[in-house]
PDB file of C-alpha atoms and ligand atoms in Angstrom:
ATOM      1  CA  MET O   1      94.443  89.865  88.370  1.00 96.00           C
ATOM      2  CA  LEU O   2      93.310  86.281  88.722  1.00 98.00           C
ATOM      3  CA  VAL O   3      90.368  85.390  86.463  1.00 98.00           C
ATOM      4  CA  ILE O   4      88.563  82.092  86.979  1.00 98.00           C
ATOM      5  CA  ALA O   5      86.367  80.991  84.084  1.00 98.00           C
ATOM      6  CA  ASN O   6      83.599  78.867  85.576  1.00 98.00           C
ATOM      7  CA  TRP O   7      82.081  77.172  82.540  1.00 98.00           C
ATOM      8  CA  LYS O   8      79.462  75.487  84.735  1.00 98.00           C
ATOM      9  CA  ALA O   9      77.339  73.257  82.453  1.00 98.00           C
ATOM     10  CA  TYR O  10      77.249  75.858  79.686  1.00 98.00           C
ATOM     11  CA  VAL O  11      79.923  74.013  77.717  1.00 98.00           C
ATOM     12  CA  GLU O  12      78.540  70.626  76.762  1.00 98.00           C
ATOM     13  CA  ASP O  13      80.588  69.695  73.749  1.00 96.00           C
ATOM     14  CA  PHE O  14      84.303  69.167  73.538  1.00 98.00           C
ATOM     15  CA  ALA O  15      84.763  71.174  70.322  1.00 98.00           C
ATOM     16  CA  LYS O  16      83.493  74.281  72.123  1.00 98.00           C
ATOM     17  CA  ALA O  17      85.748  73.536  75.100  1.00 98.00           C
ATOM     18  CA  LYS O  18      88.783  73.389  72.788  1.00 97.00           C
ATOM     19  CA  GLU O  19      87.804  76.680  71.125  1.00 98.00           C
ATOM     20  CA  LEU O  20      87.507  78.378  74.503  1.00 98.00           C
ATOM     21  CA  LEU O  21      90.889  77.021  75.595  1.00 98.00           C
ATOM     22  CA  ALA O  22      92.566  78.241  72.394  1.00 97.00           C
ATOM     23  CA  ALA O  23      91.045  81.715  72.812  1.00 98.00           C
ATOM     24  CA  SER O  24      92.075  81.809  76.486  1.00 98.00           C
ATOM     25  CA  LYS O  25      95.671  80.850  75.666  1.00 97.00           C
ATOM     26  CA  LYS O  26      95.850  83.625  73.095  1.00 97.00           C
ATOM     27  CA  ALA O  27      94.291  86.145  75.481  1.00 97.00           C
ATOM     28  CA  SER O  28      96.661  85.127  78.256  1.00 96.00           C
ATOM     29  CA  ARG O  29      99.735  85.737  76.087  1.00 96.00           C
ATOM     30  CA  ARG O  30      98.623  89.345  75.592  1.00 94.00           C
ATOM     31  CA  SER O  31      97.555  89.967  79.144  1.00 96.00           C
ATOM     32  CA  SER O  32      99.003  90.200  82.616  1.00 95.00           C
ATOM     33  CA  CYS O  33      95.966  88.328  83.987  1.00 97.00           C
ATOM     34  CA  ASP O  34      96.344  84.810  85.341  1.00 98.00           C
ATOM     35  CA  ILE O  35      93.604  82.776  83.678  1.00 98.00           C
ATOM     36  CA  VAL O  36      92.186  79.627  85.257  1.00 98.00           C
ATOM     37  CA  LEU O  37      89.626  77.544  83.364  1.00 98.00           C
ATOM     38  CA  ALA O  38      87.070  75.410  85.220  1.00 98.00           C
ATOM     39  CA  PRO O  39      85.673  73.048  82.589  1.00 98.00           C
ATOM     40  CA  PRO O  40      83.122  70.301  83.185  1.00 98.00           C
ATOM     41  CA  ALA O  41      84.955  67.317  84.746  1.00 98.00           C
ATOM     42  CA  PRO O  42      84.854  64.973  81.714  1.00 98.00           C
ATOM     43  CA  PHE O  43      86.791  67.502  79.595  1.00 98.00           C
ATOM     44  CA  LEU O  44      89.447  68.378  82.144  1.00 98.00           C
ATOM     45  CA  SER O  45      92.238  65.905  81.472  1.00 98.00           C
ATOM     46  CA  ALA O  46      92.033  66.239  77.685  1.00 97.00           C
ATOM     47  CA  LEU O  47      92.404  70.008  78.010  1.00 98.00           C
ATOM     48  CA  ALA O  48      94.841  70.190  80.889  1.00 97.00           C
ATOM     49  CA  LEU O  49      97.307  67.320  80.498  1.00 94.00           C
ATOM     50  CA  GLY O  50     100.061  68.351  78.147  1.00 88.00           C
ATOM     51  CA  ASN O  51      98.954  71.995  78.252  1.00 92.00           C
ATOM     52  CA  LYS O  52     102.098  74.106  78.080  1.00 91.00           C
ATOM     53  CA  SER O  53     100.524  77.553  78.259  1.00 94.00           C
ATOM     54  CA  ALA O  54     100.187  79.815  81.294  1.00 96.00           C
ATOM     55  CA  VAL O  55      96.487  78.944  81.513  1.00 98.00           C
ATOM     56  CA  ALA O  56      95.745  76.822  84.593  1.00 98.00           C
ATOM     57  CA  PHE O  57      92.797  74.563  85.413  1.00 98.00           C
ATOM     58  CA  SER O  58      90.287  74.196  88.190  1.00 98.00           C
ATOM     59  CA  ALA O  59      87.682  71.705  89.318  1.00 98.00           C
ATOM     60  CA  GLN O  60      84.163  73.176  89.529  1.00 98.00           C
ATOM     61  CA  ASP O  61      83.670  71.178  92.733  1.00 98.00           C
ATOM     62  CA  VAL O  62      85.250  68.170  94.444  1.00 98.00           C
ATOM     63  CA  SER O  63      83.638  65.204  96.138  1.00 98.00           C
ATOM     64  CA  TYR O  64      83.059  65.200  99.899  1.00 96.00           C
ATOM     65  CA  THR O  65      84.535  61.696  99.874  1.00 96.00           C
ATOM     66  CA  GLU O  66      87.987  60.253  99.225  1.00 93.00           C
ATOM     67  CA  GLY O  67      87.378  57.341  96.907  1.00 93.00           C
ATOM     68  CA  GLY O  68      86.097  53.811  97.429  1.00 96.00           C
ATOM     69  CA  ALA O  69      82.541  52.580  96.919  1.00 97.00           C
ATOM     70  CA  LYS O  70      81.033  55.935  95.896  1.00 96.00           C
ATOM     71  CA  THR O  71      79.448  55.656  92.454  1.00 97.00           C
ATOM     72  CA  GLY O  72      79.637  58.817  90.413  1.00 96.00           C
ATOM     73  CA  GLU O  73      81.896  60.818  92.724  1.00 97.00           C
ATOM     74  CA  THR O  74      84.876  62.766  91.387  1.00 98.00           C
ATOM     75  CA  THR O  75      87.469  63.163  94.115  1.00 98.00           C
ATOM     76  CA  ALA O  76      90.100  65.834  94.686  1.00 98.00           C
ATOM     77  CA  LEU O  77      92.827  63.324  93.837  1.00 98.00           C
ATOM     78  CA  MET O  78      91.148  62.525  90.497  1.00 98.00           C
ATOM     79  CA  TYR O  79      91.020  66.230  89.670  1.00 98.00           C
ATOM     80  CA  GLN O  80      94.644  66.682  90.635  1.00 98.00           C
ATOM     81  CA  THR O  81      95.628  63.700  88.467  1.00 98.00           C
ATOM     82  CA  ALA O  82      93.623  65.174  85.570  1.00 98.00           C
ATOM     83  CA  GLY O  83      95.622  68.407  85.669  1.00 97.00           C
ATOM     84  CA  ALA O  84      93.693  70.740  87.965  1.00 98.00           C
ATOM     85  CA  THR O  85      95.599  72.977  90.369  1.00 98.00           C
ATOM     86  CA  TYR O  86      92.560  74.839  91.767  1.00 98.00           C
ATOM     87  CA  ALA O  87      89.122  73.772  92.997  1.00 98.00           C
ATOM     88  CA  ILE O  88      85.981  75.876  93.315  1.00 98.00           C
ATOM     89  CA  ILE O  89      84.297  74.876  96.571  1.00 98.00           C
ATOM     90  CA  GLY O  90      81.019  75.955  98.156  1.00 98.00           C
ATOM     91  CA  HIS O  91      79.601  77.542  95.017  1.00 98.00           C
ATOM     92  CA  SER O  92      76.017  78.667  95.644  1.00 98.00           C
ATOM     93  CA  GLU O  93      74.766  76.229  93.007  1.00 98.00           C
ATOM     94  CA  ARG O  94      76.383  73.366  94.975  1.00 98.00           C
ATOM     95  CA  ARG O  95      75.097  74.730  98.297  1.00 97.00           C
ATOM     96  CA  GLU O  96      71.646  74.851  96.652  1.00 97.00           C
ATOM     97  CA  ALA O  97      72.123  71.149  95.817  1.00 97.00           C
ATOM     98  CA  GLY O  98      72.774  70.323  99.479  1.00 97.00           C
ATOM     99  CA  ASP O  99      76.317  71.357 100.435  1.00 97.00           C
ATOM    100  CA  THR O 100      76.236  72.441 104.087  1.00 96.00           C
ATOM    101  CA  ASP O 101      79.050  74.339 105.826  1.00 94.00           C
ATOM    102  CA  ALA O 102      80.287  70.976 107.171  1.00 94.00           C
ATOM    103  CA  ILE O 103      80.399  69.467 103.665  1.00 97.00           C
ATOM    104  CA  VAL O 104      82.152  72.581 102.365  1.00 98.00           C
ATOM    105  CA  ALA O 105      84.810  72.226 105.091  1.00 97.00           C
ATOM    106  CA  LYS O 106      85.280  68.557 104.211  1.00 97.00           C
ATOM    107  CA  LYS O 107      85.714  69.384 100.516  1.00 98.00           C
ATOM    108  CA  LEU O 108      88.230  72.091 101.422  1.00 98.00           C
ATOM    109  CA  SER O 109      90.261  69.582 103.399  1.00 98.00           C
ATOM    110  CA  HIS O 110      90.338  67.102 100.482  1.00 98.00           C
ATOM    111  CA  ALA O 111      91.378  69.859  98.069  1.00 98.00           C
ATOM    112  CA  LEU O 112      94.154  71.044 100.379  1.00 98.00           C
ATOM    113  CA  ALA O 113      95.348  67.492 101.016  1.00 97.00           C
ATOM    114  CA  HIS O 114      95.795  66.922  97.286  1.00 98.00           C
ATOM    115  CA  GLY O 115      97.505  70.195  96.469  1.00 97.00           C
ATOM    116  CA  LEU O 116      94.525  71.972  94.893  1.00 98.00           C
ATOM    117  CA  THR O 117      94.209  75.655  95.771  1.00 98.00           C
ATOM    118  CA  PRO O 118      90.635  76.061  97.012  1.00 98.00           C
ATOM    119  CA  ILE O 119      88.446  78.925  95.808  1.00 98.00           C
ATOM    120  CA  LEU O 120      85.879  79.191  98.575  1.00 98.00           C
ATOM    121  CA  CYS O 121      82.621  80.824  97.415  1.00 98.00           C
ATOM    122  CA  VAL O 122      80.577  82.789  99.927  1.00 98.00           C
ATOM    123  CA  GLY O 123      77.776  85.311  99.590  1.00 98.00           C
ATOM    124  CA  GLU O 124      74.370  86.325 100.845  1.00 97.00           C
ATOM    125  CA  ARG O 125      71.064  85.560  99.142  1.00 96.00           C
ATOM    126  CA  GLU O 126      69.820  89.126  99.572  1.00 95.00           C
ATOM    127  CA  ARG O 127      70.852  92.399 101.170  1.00 94.00           C
ATOM    128  CA  ASP O 128      68.960  93.702 104.175  1.00 93.00           C
ATOM    129  CA  SER O 129      69.175  97.240 105.503  1.00 91.00           C
ATOM    130  CA  ASP O 130      70.337  96.062 108.953  1.00 92.00           C
ATOM    131  CA  GLY O 131      73.570  94.625 107.564  1.00 91.00           C
ATOM    132  CA  ARG O 132      72.758  91.037 108.529  1.00 96.00           C
ATOM    133  CA  TYR O 133      74.313  89.949 105.232  1.00 97.00           C
ATOM    134  CA  LEU O 134      77.683  90.934 106.683  1.00 97.00           C
ATOM    135  CA  SER O 135      77.432  88.507 109.570  1.00 97.00           C
ATOM    136  CA  PHE O 136      76.137  85.849 107.181  1.00 97.00           C
ATOM    137  CA  VAL O 137      79.270  86.171 105.028  1.00 98.00           C
ATOM    138  CA  ARG O 138      81.470  86.234 108.129  1.00 97.00           C
ATOM    139  CA  GLU O 139      79.866  83.019 109.396  1.00 97.00           C
ATOM    140  CA  GLN O 140      80.291  81.256 106.054  1.00 97.00           C
ATOM    141  CA  ILE O 141      84.004  82.086 105.963  1.00 97.00           C
ATOM    142  CA  THR O 142      84.551  81.257 109.630  1.00 96.00           C
ATOM    143  CA  ALA O 143      82.701  77.917 109.417  1.00 96.00           C
ATOM    144  CA  ALA O 144      84.621  76.871 106.321  1.00 96.00           C
ATOM    145  CA  CYS O 145      88.012  77.796 107.798  1.00 95.00           C
ATOM    146  CA  ALA O 146      87.412  76.526 111.329  1.00 95.00           C
ATOM    147  CA  PRO O 147      88.996  73.058 110.983  1.00 96.00           C
ATOM    148  CA  PHE O 148      92.246  74.332 109.465  1.00 96.00           C
ATOM    149  CA  THR O 149      95.584  75.585 110.673  1.00 93.00           C
ATOM    150  CA  THR O 150      96.599  79.169 109.929  1.00 91.00           C
ATOM    151  CA  LYS O 151      98.961  77.898 107.261  1.00 91.00           C
ATOM    152  CA  GLU O 152      96.174  75.968 105.528  1.00 94.00           C
ATOM    153  CA  ARG O 153      93.740  78.872 105.840  1.00 95.00           C
ATOM    154  CA  ALA O 154      96.250  81.129 104.113  1.00 94.00           C
ATOM    155  CA  GLN O 155      96.009  78.983 100.970  1.00 95.00           C
ATOM    156  CA  ILE O 156      92.262  79.488 100.597  1.00 97.00           C
ATOM    157  CA  ILE O 157      91.133  82.058  98.045  1.00 98.00           C
ATOM    158  CA  VAL O 158      87.786  83.635  98.941  1.00 98.00           C
ATOM    159  CA  ALA O 159      85.351  84.480  96.152  1.00 98.00           C
ATOM    160  CA  TYR O 160      82.599  86.814  97.283  1.00 98.00           C
ATOM    161  CA  GLU O 161      79.586  85.903  95.155  1.00 98.00           C
ATOM    162  CA  PRO O 162      76.287  87.399  96.305  1.00 97.00           C
ATOM    163  CA  LEU O 163      73.479  85.152  95.059  1.00 97.00           C
ATOM    164  CA  TRP O 164      71.347  88.112  93.968  1.00 97.00           C
ATOM    165  CA  ALA O 165      74.014  89.064  91.410  1.00 96.00           C
ATOM    166  CA  ILE O 166      74.688  85.640  89.874  1.00 96.00           C
ATOM    167  CA  GLY O 167      73.589  84.752  86.348  1.00 94.00           C
ATOM    168  CA  LYS O 168      72.210  88.173  85.447  1.00 95.00           C
ATOM    169  CA  THR O 169      73.670  91.028  83.411  1.00 95.00           C
ATOM    170  CA  ALA O 170      76.288  93.645  84.307  1.00 95.00           C
ATOM    171  CA  ASP O 171      73.675  96.188  85.427  1.00 93.00           C
ATOM    172  CA  HIS O 172      72.528  93.731  88.109  1.00 93.00           C
ATOM    173  CA  ALA O 173      76.049  93.086  89.419  1.00 94.00           C
ATOM    174  CA  ILE O 174      77.367  94.698  92.569  1.00 96.00           C
ATOM    175  CA  GLY O 175      78.291  98.376  92.235  1.00 96.00           C
ATOM    176  CA  PRO O 176      81.929  99.484  92.542  1.00 97.00           C
ATOM    177  CA  ASN O 177      81.483 101.157  95.939  1.00 97.00           C
ATOM    178  CA  ASP O 178      79.693  98.190  97.445  1.00 96.00           C
ATOM    179  CA  LEU O 179      82.384  95.895  96.075  1.00 98.00           C
ATOM    180  CA  ALA O 180      85.151  98.034  97.566  1.00 97.00           C
ATOM    181  CA  GLU O 181      83.399  97.811 100.936  1.00 97.00           C
ATOM    182  CA  MET O 182      82.868  94.030 100.705  1.00 97.00           C
ATOM    183  CA  VAL O 183      86.467  93.327  99.727  1.00 97.00           C
ATOM    184  CA  LEU O 184      87.656  95.268 102.784  1.00 96.00           C
ATOM    185  CA  TYR O 185      85.157  93.425 104.941  1.00 97.00           C
ATOM    186  CA  VAL O 186      86.249  89.975 103.696  1.00 96.00           C
ATOM    187  CA  ARG O 187      89.891  90.958 104.298  1.00 94.00           C
ATOM    188  CA  LYS O 188      89.012  92.027 107.833  1.00 94.00           C
ATOM    189  CA  VAL O 189      87.335  88.666 108.497  1.00 95.00           C
ATOM    190  CA  LEU O 190      90.362  86.870 107.044  1.00 94.00           C
ATOM    191  CA  SER O 191      92.752  88.930 109.136  1.00 92.00           C
ATOM    192  CA  GLU O 192      90.965  87.645 112.244  1.00 93.00           C
ATOM    193  CA  LEU O 193      91.400  84.058 111.060  1.00 93.00           C
ATOM    194  CA  LEU O 194      95.005  84.395 109.935  1.00 90.00           C
ATOM    195  CA  SER O 195      98.118  85.949 111.277  1.00 76.00           C
ATOM    196  CA  GLY O 196      98.909  89.441 109.926  1.00 67.00           C
ATOM    197  CA  LYS O 197     101.347  88.522 107.189  1.00 72.00           C
ATOM    198  CA  ASN O 198      99.197  85.720 105.783  1.00 72.00           C
ATOM    199  CA  ALA O 199      96.048  87.844 105.749  1.00 69.00           C
ATOM    200  CA  ARG O 200      97.740  90.360 103.508  1.00 71.00           C
ATOM    201  CA  HIS O 201      98.596  87.635 101.031  1.00 78.00           C
ATOM    202  CA  SER O 202      95.263  85.875 100.769  1.00 89.00           C
ATOM    203  CA  LEU O 203      93.313  86.628  97.617  1.00 96.00           C
ATOM    204  CA  VAL O 204      89.765  87.949  97.473  1.00 97.00           C
ATOM    205  CA  LEU O 205      87.775  87.605  94.244  1.00 98.00           C
ATOM    206  CA  TYR O 206      84.331  88.763  93.167  1.00 98.00           C
ATOM    207  CA  GLY O 207      81.783  86.819  91.108  1.00 98.00           C
ATOM    208  CA  GLY O 208      78.283  87.642  89.909  1.00 97.00           C
ATOM    209  CA  SER O 209      77.464  89.001  86.457  1.00 97.00           C
ATOM    210  CA  VAL O 210      80.971  90.146  85.638  1.00 98.00           C
ATOM    211  CA  GLU O 211      81.011  91.164  81.980  1.00 98.00           C
ATOM    212  CA  PRO O 212      83.305  93.233  79.725  1.00 98.00           C
ATOM    213  CA  THR O 213      81.196  96.329  80.464  1.00 98.00           C
ATOM    214  CA  ASN O 214      81.676  96.357  84.238  1.00 98.00           C
ATOM    215  CA  VAL O 215      84.891  94.455  84.911  1.00 98.00           C
ATOM    216  CA  ARG O 216      87.287  97.369  84.567  1.00 98.00           C
ATOM    217  CA  GLU O 217      85.375  99.676  86.870  1.00 97.00           C
ATOM    218  CA  LEU O 218      84.985  96.934  89.473  1.00 98.00           C
ATOM    219  CA  ALA O 219      88.708  96.222  89.331  1.00 98.00           C
ATOM    220  CA  HIS O 220      89.734  99.857  89.616  1.00 97.00           C
ATOM    221  CA  ALA O 221      87.299 100.885  92.317  1.00 95.00           C
ATOM    222  CA  SER O 222      88.192  98.135  94.758  1.00 95.00           C
ATOM    223  CA  GLN O 223      91.146  96.146  96.039  1.00 95.00           C
ATOM    224  CA  VAL O 224      89.740  92.973  94.541  1.00 98.00           C
ATOM    225  CA  ASP O 225      92.378  90.482  93.334  1.00 98.00           C
ATOM    226  CA  GLY O 226      90.332  89.077  90.480  1.00 98.00           C
ATOM    227  CA  PHE O 227      87.034  87.671  89.302  1.00 98.00           C
ATOM    228  CA  LEU O 228      85.077  84.462  89.048  1.00 98.00           C
ATOM    229  CA  VAL O 229      83.240  84.683  85.746  1.00 98.00           C
ATOM    230  CA  GLY O 230      80.296  82.416  84.913  1.00 98.00           C
ATOM    231  CA  HIS O 231      78.111  82.850  81.826  1.00 98.00           C
ATOM    232  CA  ASP O 232      80.435  85.264  80.015  1.00 98.00           C
ATOM    233  CA  SER O 233      83.380  82.894  80.364  1.00 98.00           C
ATOM    234  CA  ALA O 234      81.562  80.436  78.110  1.00 98.00           C
ATOM    235  CA  ILE O 235      81.109  83.011  75.327  1.00 98.00           C
ATOM    236  CA  ARG O 236      84.426  83.232  73.529  1.00 98.00           C
ATOM    237  CA  GLU O 237      84.248  86.831  72.255  1.00 98.00           C
ATOM    238  CA  ASP O 238      82.991  88.150  75.588  1.00 98.00           C
ATOM    239  CA  PHE O 239      85.660  86.370  77.612  1.00 98.00           C
ATOM    240  CA  VAL O 240      88.444  87.624  75.358  1.00 98.00           C
ATOM    241  CA  LYS O 241      87.029  91.155  75.613  1.00 98.00           C
ATOM    242  CA  LEU O 242      86.806  90.860  79.393  1.00 98.00           C
ATOM    243  CA  ILE O 243      90.467  89.866  79.681  1.00 98.00           C
ATOM    244  CA  LYS O 244      91.409  92.746  77.394  1.00 97.00           C
ATOM    245  CA  GLU O 245      89.540  95.188  79.655  1.00 97.00           C
ATOM    246  CA  LEU O 246      91.742  94.102  82.560  1.00 96.00           C
ATOM    247  CA  SER O 247      95.020  94.350  80.674  1.00 87.00           C
TER     248      SER O 247
HETATM  249  P1  PGA L   1      77.804  84.590  86.481  1.00 77.34           P
HETATM  250  O1  PGA L   1      78.250  83.424  87.450  1.00 77.34           O
HETATM  251  O2  PGA L   1      79.038  85.273  85.976  1.00 77.34           O
HETATM  252  O3  PGA L   1      77.029  83.901  85.402  1.00 77.34           O
HETATM  253  O4  PGA L   1      76.947  85.526  87.299  1.00 77.34           O
HETATM  254  C1  PGA L   1      79.240  83.609  88.405  1.00 77.34           C
HETATM  255  C2  PGA L   1      79.318  82.386  89.252  1.00 77.34           C
HETATM  256  O5  PGA L   1      78.280  81.794  89.584  1.00 77.34           O
HETATM  257  O6  PGA L   1      80.418  81.934  89.598  1.00 77.34           O
END
């Protein structure tokens, strides 16, 4: 299981960031999960450079640009230099702030060019009874992958994160049966974009109110490869408990 801890802007002081890293290292030693921490950008290098544990690091986003006269931008190369090996791209909170499918594709290309494994977030705002949310998710994945070769596409991890489930509590998360169905659906879409062998290897994650109380059932009921955890990844005890549930 791959577990991405998306600290978002919940972690604002470095002391808390260090505590969370220490707890994650300890949890990872006792677990078969692969843990990836996505701290706020200013903390990344201090946490990641010189880190000798199995815990890996991710950017929460990367810039659409590649350096130069762009005040305030943090590029994929900067993240890579600071110790990240993954990058979350197309998160709904970034799409809300203006990331279009074209911007998402551009960010994916920068991440891939600098050796960051992209975690592409997709997901519908709400579910309708006609199943239009399925074509919405298909279009998001297809648009993001369109500019890339099959080999590049195979490196992209897809995180299915329905907006209606984000930032709530476990009882508002997706149910196990619906997750099982969505994971199969995302794999089907990927299999159309990749050649057979690659499609089998690409990872599909779920995010949206994953907590210690629902993570095990979600993992067992579906073929999901892991989780993208938001609010509960910034609460030390909860995150440790969540990892334990998966071990
Ligand atoms: P959440 O966030 O766990 O707080 O729902 C998940 C996400 O937005 O990645």
